[in-house]
Amino acid sequence: MSPSAVPAVPVISVAYHSGYGHTAVLAEAVRAGAVDAGAEVHLIKVDEITEEQWTRLDGSDAIVFGSPTYMGTASGAFHAFAEATSARWATQAWKDKLAAGFTNSGSKSGDKLHTLQFFQILAAQLGMHWVNLGLLPGWNSSTGSENDLNRLGVFLGAAAQTNVDEGPDAVHKADVATAEHLGRRVAETARTFLAGRTQAA
């Protein structure tokens, strides 16, 4: 196989904020799934982001956004990061990158959908292409269980629920597995996009 025929390795960054550690567990799961699918992955804490990490985001093929859901939306720290992306919006620096998202809340619903929609709109304003979860809902029949993938029945991204009086170790294993699935899906989609762009060139 010639060097030009070697499939490119997708570069994925997971840009997230975690207030109490639960969302960090999901970020690590997304990373693990994407690595399992052959991607190079970087975890970036948006409340501690450096100029070097901004450059890393600029060079990524896909960016996965993650935040806890506080009061029906992403955390304040993530909103600050989102506003800071306006410099990328102005130059269209992230146009045609892939985007995806994940979130955690204490309640089964917790209005997590609004957080994922916020991520999706942010991605759209930046000219990015959204990657959804790509899973049927679990735990919605008499034969299902809370251990099903996508047990909360969310389509836009990976959603998790963790009791407010429990720590990161209590993040539900099915939610962790769902986040891993999202990471693999983003990596596989990024690989397809890279192959198509190479072919088009």
XYZ file of N, CA and C in Angstrom:
603
model
N 0.855 -1.195 0.000
C 0.000 0.000 0.000
C 0.885 1.238 0.000
N 0.632 2.154 -0.911
C 1.413 3.383 -0.990
C 1.080 4.283 0.181
N 2.004 5.191 0.574
C 1.733 6.084 1.709
C 0.446 6.869 1.541
N 0.137 7.278 0.276
C -1.071 8.065 0.058
C -2.331 7.243 0.259
N -2.195 5.891 0.204
C -3.358 5.024 0.360
C -3.602 4.621 1.808
N -2.674 4.971 2.702
C -2.841 4.643 4.115
C -3.957 5.509 4.701
N -4.978 4.900 5.307
C -6.084 5.702 5.857
C -5.594 6.699 6.897
N -6.080 7.914 6.826
C -5.697 8.938 7.791
C -6.289 8.619 9.158
N -5.560 8.955 10.193
C -6.039 8.757 11.561
C -6.817 9.998 11.983
N -8.102 9.863 12.308
C -8.874 11.038 12.721
C -8.342 11.613 14.040
N -8.335 12.921 14.141
C -7.952 13.592 15.382
C -9.227 14.159 16.009
N -9.497 13.725 17.212
C -10.721 14.125 17.899
C -10.352 14.779 19.230
N -10.982 15.901 19.518
C -10.815 16.549 20.820
C -12.140 16.519 21.569
N -12.071 16.226 22.845
C -13.245 16.234 23.714
C -13.123 17.471 24.594
N -13.921 18.484 24.292
C -13.885 19.756 25.019
C -15.013 19.745 26.044
N -14.669 19.690 27.329
C -15.703 19.465 28.338
C -15.436 20.235 29.625
N -16.510 20.392 30.391
C -16.400 20.887 31.762
C -17.073 19.877 32.668
N -16.488 19.656 33.831
C -17.070 18.737 34.803
C -17.023 19.378 36.180
N -18.198 19.672 36.723
C -18.247 20.347 38.017
C -17.889 19.457 39.181
N -18.370 18.204 39.161
C -18.177 17.305 40.305
C -17.588 15.956 39.903
N -17.125 15.850 38.673
C -16.441 14.632 38.237
C -17.274 13.677 37.408
N -18.603 13.828 37.422
C -19.450 12.892 36.684
C -19.256 13.037 35.170
N -19.207 14.264 34.692
C -19.044 14.487 33.257
C -17.647 14.086 32.801
N -16.669 14.174 33.696
C -15.319 13.725 33.364
C -15.301 12.222 33.087
N -16.107 11.465 33.809
C -16.212 10.020 33.562
C -16.731 9.776 32.149
N -17.726 10.549 31.731
C -18.263 10.411 30.386
C -17.239 10.837 29.336
N -16.494 11.898 29.610
C -15.462 12.355 28.678
C -14.432 11.257 28.454
N -14.035 10.602 29.516
C -13.078 9.504 29.400
C -13.674 8.347 28.608
N -14.977 8.106 28.772
C -15.638 7.038 28.020
C -15.686 7.377 26.527
N -15.988 8.625 26.192
C -15.967 9.048 24.786
C -14.561 8.852 24.224
N -13.562 9.256 24.994
C -12.166 9.078 24.561
C -11.869 7.612 24.299
N -12.266 6.738 25.223
C -11.970 5.314 25.086
C -12.632 4.730 23.838
N -13.876 5.119 23.589
C -14.565 4.610 22.417
C -13.911 5.068 21.126
N -13.499 6.335 21.083
C -12.866 6.870 19.879
C -11.492 6.240 19.649
N -10.737 6.034 20.722
C -9.433 5.379 20.607
C -9.619 3.941 20.115
N -10.638 3.266 20.638
C -10.935 1.901 20.212
C -11.221 1.837 18.714
N -11.762 2.928 18.168
C -12.070 2.989 16.738
C -10.898 3.528 15.918
N -9.759 3.721 16.562
C -8.548 4.089 15.834
C -8.241 5.562 15.737
N -8.875 6.385 16.565
C -8.638 7.828 16.504
C -7.556 8.263 17.484
N -6.969 9.405 17.192
C -6.107 10.107 18.143
C -7.010 11.063 18.913
N -6.994 10.980 20.245
C -7.971 11.741 21.028
C -7.287 12.582 22.096
N -7.797 13.803 22.257
C -7.286 14.713 23.279
C -8.433 15.176 24.160
N -8.245 15.106 25.468
C -9.220 15.622 26.426
C -8.822 17.043 26.802
N -9.784 17.961 26.705
C -9.504 19.372 26.996
C -10.544 19.904 27.974
N -10.085 20.316 29.155
C -10.973 20.903 30.147
C -11.154 22.377 29.799
N -12.374 22.752 29.433
C -12.576 24.097 28.895
C -12.402 25.193 29.935
N -12.500 24.848 31.213
C -12.301 25.866 32.246
C -10.822 26.083 32.560
N -9.954 25.289 31.920
C -8.514 25.438 32.109
C -7.791 25.539 30.764
N -8.515 25.884 29.725
C -7.983 25.795 28.364
C -6.818 26.757 28.148
N -5.812 26.273 27.427
C -4.618 27.062 27.117
C -4.613 27.402 25.627
N -3.733 28.317 25.238
C -3.601 28.658 23.818
C -3.179 27.437 23.004
N -2.330 26.610 23.586
C -1.906 25.389 22.890
C -3.112 24.474 22.641
N -4.022 24.407 23.614
C -5.201 23.568 23.442
C -6.190 24.162 22.444
N -6.292 25.496 22.383
C -7.098 26.110 21.331
C -6.562 25.716 19.956
N -5.251 25.725 19.821
C -4.628 25.318 18.561
C -4.918 23.852 18.263
N -4.944 23.041 19.299
C -5.262 21.619 19.119
C -6.700 21.447 18.632
N -7.615 22.236 19.174
C -8.989 22.196 18.688
C -9.045 22.607 17.215
N -8.281 23.629 16.852
C -8.252 24.093 15.464
C -7.788 22.994 14.520
N -6.911 22.128 14.999
C -6.361 21.064 14.168
C -7.118 19.754 14.237
N -8.206 19.714 14.980
C -8.978 18.478 15.133
C -9.959 18.289 13.979
N -10.216 17.041 13.658
C -11.234 16.714 12.656
C -12.628 16.741 13.261
N -12.720 16.467 14.554
C -14.008 16.451 15.255
C -13.813 16.974 16.670
N -14.829 17.672 17.166
C -14.823 18.169 18.543
C -16.105 17.699 19.204
N -15.957 17.019 20.330
C -17.111 16.532 21.088
C -17.264 17.418 22.317
N -18.413 18.058 22.431
C -18.685 18.962 23.542
C -19.311 18.202 24.700
N -18.896 18.516 25.925
C -19.469 17.854 27.094
C -19.604 18.801 28.271
N -20.725 18.690 28.971
C -20.970 19.533 30.141
C -22.055 18.906 30.984
N -22.019 19.125 32.298
C -23.197 18.776 33.094
C -24.342 19.708 32.723
N -25.549 19.280 32.987
C -26.713 20.146 32.805
C -27.045 20.770 34.147
N -26.878 22.082 34.232
C -27.208 22.852 35.430
C -28.349 23.810 35.089
N -29.412 23.747 35.839
C -30.541 24.659 35.639
C -31.017 24.675 34.184
N -31.038 23.492 33.573
C -31.608 23.348 32.244
C -30.713 23.710 31.080
N -29.422 23.887 31.334
C -28.501 24.196 30.233
C -27.091 23.789 30.633
N -26.144 24.016 29.737
C -24.755 23.708 30.052
C -24.254 24.605 31.187
N -23.192 24.190 31.818
C -22.626 24.932 32.944
C -22.123 26.300 32.515
N -21.969 27.189 33.485
C -21.442 28.520 33.209
C -20.053 28.458 32.602
N -19.230 27.530 33.079
C -17.870 27.395 32.544
C -17.901 27.009 31.078
N -18.847 26.136 30.708
C -18.924 25.763 29.301
C -19.457 26.927 28.468
N -20.417 27.666 29.014
C -20.935 28.826 28.280
C -19.826 29.847 28.020
N -18.922 30.017 28.983
C -17.805 30.942 28.786
C -16.921 30.467 27.631
N -16.671 29.171 27.578
C -15.908 28.596 26.464
C -16.645 28.809 25.142
N -17.958 28.555 25.149
C -18.743 28.708 23.925
C -18.652 30.138 23.398
N -18.743 31.118 24.300
C -18.631 32.513 23.870
C -17.247 32.807 23.309
N -16.235 32.159 23.871
C -14.867 32.383 23.395
C -14.640 31.810 22.001
N -15.506 30.880 21.564
C -15.353 30.335 20.205
C -15.767 31.346 19.148
N -16.271 32.495 19.548
C -16.691 33.505 18.568
C -15.532 33.928 17.668
N -14.308 33.839 18.183
C -13.144 34.151 17.340
C -13.032 33.137 16.208
N -13.365 31.882 16.503
C -13.361 30.838 15.457
C -14.537 31.033 14.511
N -15.660 31.489 15.053
C -16.834 31.772 14.221
C -16.506 32.859 13.198
N -15.818 33.892 13.650
C -15.526 35.032 12.782
C -14.634 34.646 11.612
N -13.755 33.683 11.814
C -12.831 33.267 10.752
C -13.253 31.964 10.085
N -14.370 31.384 10.547
C -14.848 30.091 10.022
C -13.788 29.000 10.194
N -13.021 29.093 11.280
C -11.902 28.171 11.498
C -12.356 26.737 11.718
N -13.579 26.548 12.235
C -14.045 25.184 12.514
C -15.085 24.707 11.508
N -15.254 25.460 10.419
C -16.238 25.083 9.411
C -15.921 23.707 8.840
N -16.948 22.853 8.756
C -16.886 21.503 8.195
C -16.167 20.484 9.074
N -15.813 20.864 10.308
C -15.414 19.851 11.279
C -16.670 19.109 11.745
N -16.485 17.950 12.348
C -17.591 17.223 12.951
C -17.762 17.659 14.401
N -18.979 17.551 14.897
C -19.267 17.881 16.294
C -20.248 16.865 16.863
N -20.186 16.680 18.170
C -21.120 15.798 18.887
C -21.155 16.279 20.331
N -22.005 15.653 21.155
C -22.099 16.122 22.527
C -22.616 15.097 23.511
N -22.352 15.380 24.795
C -22.809 14.515 25.881
C -23.030 15.359 27.131
N -23.909 14.861 28.009
C -24.214 15.602 29.234
C -24.710 14.664 30.318
N -24.688 15.141 31.541
C -25.157 14.393 32.714
C -26.000 15.327 33.577
N -27.045 14.777 34.190
C -27.814 15.543 35.169
C -28.243 14.627 36.300
N -28.746 15.220 37.367
C -29.177 14.445 38.514
C -30.538 13.803 38.314
N -31.392 14.424 37.524
C -32.733 13.895 37.276
C -32.745 13.069 35.994
N -33.755 12.191 35.885
C -33.839 11.332 34.702
C -33.926 12.188 33.438
N -34.751 13.228 33.465
C -34.788 14.163 32.337
C -33.811 15.290 32.618
N -34.129 16.103 33.617
C -33.228 17.190 33.985
C -33.073 18.235 32.898
N -33.916 18.159 31.855
C -33.808 19.059 30.704
C -32.456 18.947 30.007
N -31.927 17.710 30.018
C -30.656 17.468 29.323
C -30.747 17.763 27.823
N -31.928 17.547 27.248
C -32.080 17.787 25.821
C -31.712 19.222 25.468
N -32.045 20.162 26.346
C -31.730 21.565 26.062
C -30.228 21.778 25.980
N -29.470 21.101 26.827
C -28.006 21.215 26.783
C -27.475 20.680 25.458
N -27.975 19.517 25.039
C -27.528 18.942 23.768
C -27.928 19.834 22.592
N -29.112 20.445 22.670
C -29.529 21.367 21.607
C -28.647 22.615 21.600
N -28.248 23.064 22.775
C -27.317 24.196 22.852
C -26.006 23.850 22.146
N -25.491 22.643 22.393
C -24.274 22.198 21.716
C -24.482 22.174 20.194
N -25.632 21.646 19.776
C -25.903 21.510 18.347
C -25.992 22.875 17.666
N -26.645 23.829 18.323
C -26.737 25.173 17.756
C -25.358 25.834 17.712
N -24.572 25.651 18.766
C -23.205 26.165 18.781
C -22.432 25.612 17.590
N -22.545 24.296 17.382
C -21.853 23.659 16.260
C -22.333 24.224 14.927
N -23.645 24.431 14.805
C -24.195 24.961 13.557
C -23.688 26.377 13.294
N -23.614 27.199 14.334
C -23.114 28.558 14.148
C -21.653 28.553 13.704
N -20.920 27.537 14.142
C -19.510 27.415 13.773
C -19.332 26.706 12.429
N -20.449 26.300 11.801
C -20.378 25.647 10.496
C -19.984 24.192 10.541
N -20.175 23.558 11.703
C -19.777 22.165 11.891
C -20.924 21.214 11.526
N -20.586 19.937 11.329
C -21.568 18.898 11.021
C -21.824 18.062 12.277
N -23.088 17.948 12.656
C -23.452 17.259 13.902
C -23.554 15.750 13.708
N -22.948 14.997 14.628
C -23.034 13.534 14.645
C -23.964 13.130 15.783
N -25.079 12.493 15.446
C -26.011 12.081 16.504
C -25.595 10.746 17.113
N -26.370 10.285 18.062
C -26.005 9.064 18.788
C -26.132 7.812 17.924
N -27.139 7.754 17.052
C -27.276 6.610 16.165
C -27.662 5.323 16.870
N -28.467 5.434 17.909
C -28.934 4.262 18.654
C -30.442 4.325 18.835
N -31.083 3.174 18.761
C -32.474 3.098 19.172
C -32.553 3.265 20.684
N -33.692 3.681 21.223
C -33.797 3.822 22.677
C -33.818 2.464 23.371
N -33.237 2.419 24.544
C -33.308 1.218 25.368
C -34.312 1.386 26.495
N -34.522 0.340 27.266
C -35.325 0.373 28.497
C -36.727 0.948 28.263
N -37.340 0.591 27.123
C -38.679 1.114 26.839
C -39.688 0.000 26.539
N -39.368 -1.206 27.000
C -40.299 -2.325 26.836
C -40.164 -3.263 28.026
N -41.063 -4.220 28.103
C -41.041 -5.160 29.229
C -39.815 -6.056 29.201
N -39.163 -6.156 28.049
C -37.959 -6.991 27.946
C -36.684 -6.176 28.107
N -36.817 -4.853 28.214
C -35.647 -3.999 28.374
C -35.241 -3.868 29.828
N -34.118 -3.196 30.046
C -33.660 -2.973 31.415
C -32.839 -1.698 31.472
N -32.551 -1.241 32.685
C -31.758 -0.031 32.863
C -30.316 -0.214 32.398
N -29.944 -1.442 32.065
C -28.593 -1.702 31.593
C -28.469 -1.597 30.076
N -29.573 -1.259 29.405
C -29.546 -1.097 27.949
C -28.736 0.126 27.554
N -28.090 0.045 26.377
C -27.504 1.247 25.788
C -28.626 2.253 25.532
N -28.310 3.516 25.658
C -29.278 4.598 25.463
C -30.527 4.355 26.310
N -30.303 4.022 27.565
C -31.408 3.694 28.466
C -32.345 4.883 28.697
N -31.852 6.104 28.472
C -32.675 7.298 28.683
C -33.385 7.735 27.409
N -33.134 7.045 26.296
C -33.864 7.314 25.070
C -33.614 8.672 24.457
N -32.350 9.085 24.401
C -31.965 10.368 23.810
C -31.287 10.094 22.468
N -31.594 10.882 21.464
C -31.053 10.651 20.127
C -29.960 11.633 19.734
N -29.993 12.832 20.275
C -29.109 13.902 19.819
C -27.656 13.677 20.244
N -27.461 13.052 21.404
C -26.119 12.798 21.909
C -26.187 11.799 23.042
N -25.097 11.667 23.778
C -25.051 10.731 24.906
C -25.533 11.441 26.175
N -26.535 10.858 26.822
C -27.100 11.454 28.035
C -26.935 10.484 29.204
N -26.642 11.045 30.354
C -26.448 10.236 31.556
C -27.208 10.848 32.723
N -27.554 9.996 33.681
C -28.199 10.448 34.912
C -27.456 9.847 36.089
N -27.076 10.698 37.041
C -26.392 10.237 38.243
C -27.028 10.910 39.444
N -27.337 10.142 40.468
C -27.959 10.697 41.663
C -27.109 11.828 42.244
N -27.779 12.880 42.688
C -27.069 14.076 43.133
C -26.267 13.864 44.414
N -26.593 12.810 45.155
C -25.860 12.553 46.397
C -24.805 11.467 46.232
N -24.454 11.150 44.978
C -23.427 10.142 44.723
C -22.324 10.723 43.850
N -21.117 10.177 44.010
C -19.956 10.687 43.310
C -19.765 10.103 41.926
N -18.634 10.430 41.289
C -18.364 9.983 39.919
C -18.381 8.467 39.741
N -18.048 7.724 40.787
C -18.048 6.264 40.685
C -19.448 5.705 40.449
N -20.466 6.519 40.693
C -21.847 6.058 40.563
C -22.438 6.318 39.183
N -21.670 6.912 38.275
C -22.196 7.109 36.916
C -22.599 5.746 36.369
N -23.819 5.643 35.867
C -24.384 4.358 35.467
C -23.546 3.718 34.353
N -23.291 2.424 34.509
C -22.447 1.710 33.538
C -23.043 1.758 32.134
N -24.366 1.735 32.031
C -24.992 1.817 30.708
C -24.766 3.187 30.083
N -24.737 4.228 30.909
C -24.473 5.572 30.397
C -23.021 5.701 29.944
N -22.113 5.069 30.689
C -20.702 5.050 30.289
C -20.554 4.329 28.952
N -21.222 3.185 28.809
C -21.154 2.427 27.559
C -21.761 3.211 26.395
N -22.809 3.990 26.680
C -23.427 4.816 25.642
C -22.466 5.910 25.191
N -21.740 6.500 26.140
C -20.740 7.513 25.795
C -19.604 6.892 24.983
N -19.215 5.677 25.318
C -18.198 4.977 24.534
C -18.683 4.770 23.103
N -19.954 4.401 22.979
C -20.538 4.231 21.646
C -20.448 5.537 20.852
N -20.768 6.657 21.502
C -20.689 7.950 20.823
C -19.272 8.213 20.334
N -18.281 7.933 21.179
C -16.891 8.135 20.775
C -16.526 7.315 19.550
N -16.946 6.051 19.529
C -16.676 5.207 18.360
C -17.374 5.751 17.119
N -18.621 6.175 17.281
C -19.385 6.686 16.139
C -18.740 7.949 15.557
N -18.300 8.837 16.419
C -17.630 10.054 15.938
C -16.344 9.688 15.200
N -15.565 8.772 15.762
C -14.310 8.368 15.126
C -14.555 7.724 13.769
N -15.553 6.853 13.694
C -15.852 6.181 12.427
C -16.369 7.172 11.384
N -17.189 8.132 11.829
C -17.700 9.150 10.912
C -16.568 10.049 10.427
N -15.662 10.401 11.336
C -14.521 11.238 10.961
C -13.634 10.523 9.950
N -13.454 9.230 10.137
C -12.639 8.468 9.193
C -13.284 8.475 7.798
N -14.620 8.332 7.765
C -15.333 8.369 6.494
C -15.184 9.726 5.816
N -15.330 10.804 6.609
C -15.170 12.149 6.055
C -13.768 12.365 5.508
N -12.757 11.908 6.250
C -11.378 12.081 5.802
C -11.122 11.320 4.504
N -11.652 10.106 4.420
C -11.479 9.301 3.210
C -12.152 9.971 2.022
N -13.342 10.526 2.245
C -14.046 11.200 1.170
C -13.323 12.441 0.690
N -12.772 13.212 1.624
C -12.039 14.417 1.247
C -10.761 14.063 0.486
N -10.113 12.980 0.904
C -8.909 12.535 0.209
C -9.248 12.111 -1.213
N -10.350 11.384 -1.349
C -10.775 10.924 -2.665
C -11.159 12.107 -3.561
N -11.836 13.080 -2.973
C -12.279 14.244 -3.742
C -11.095 15.087 -4.213
N -10.049 15.097 -3.376
C -8.863 15.877 -3.735
C -8.106 15.240 -4.889
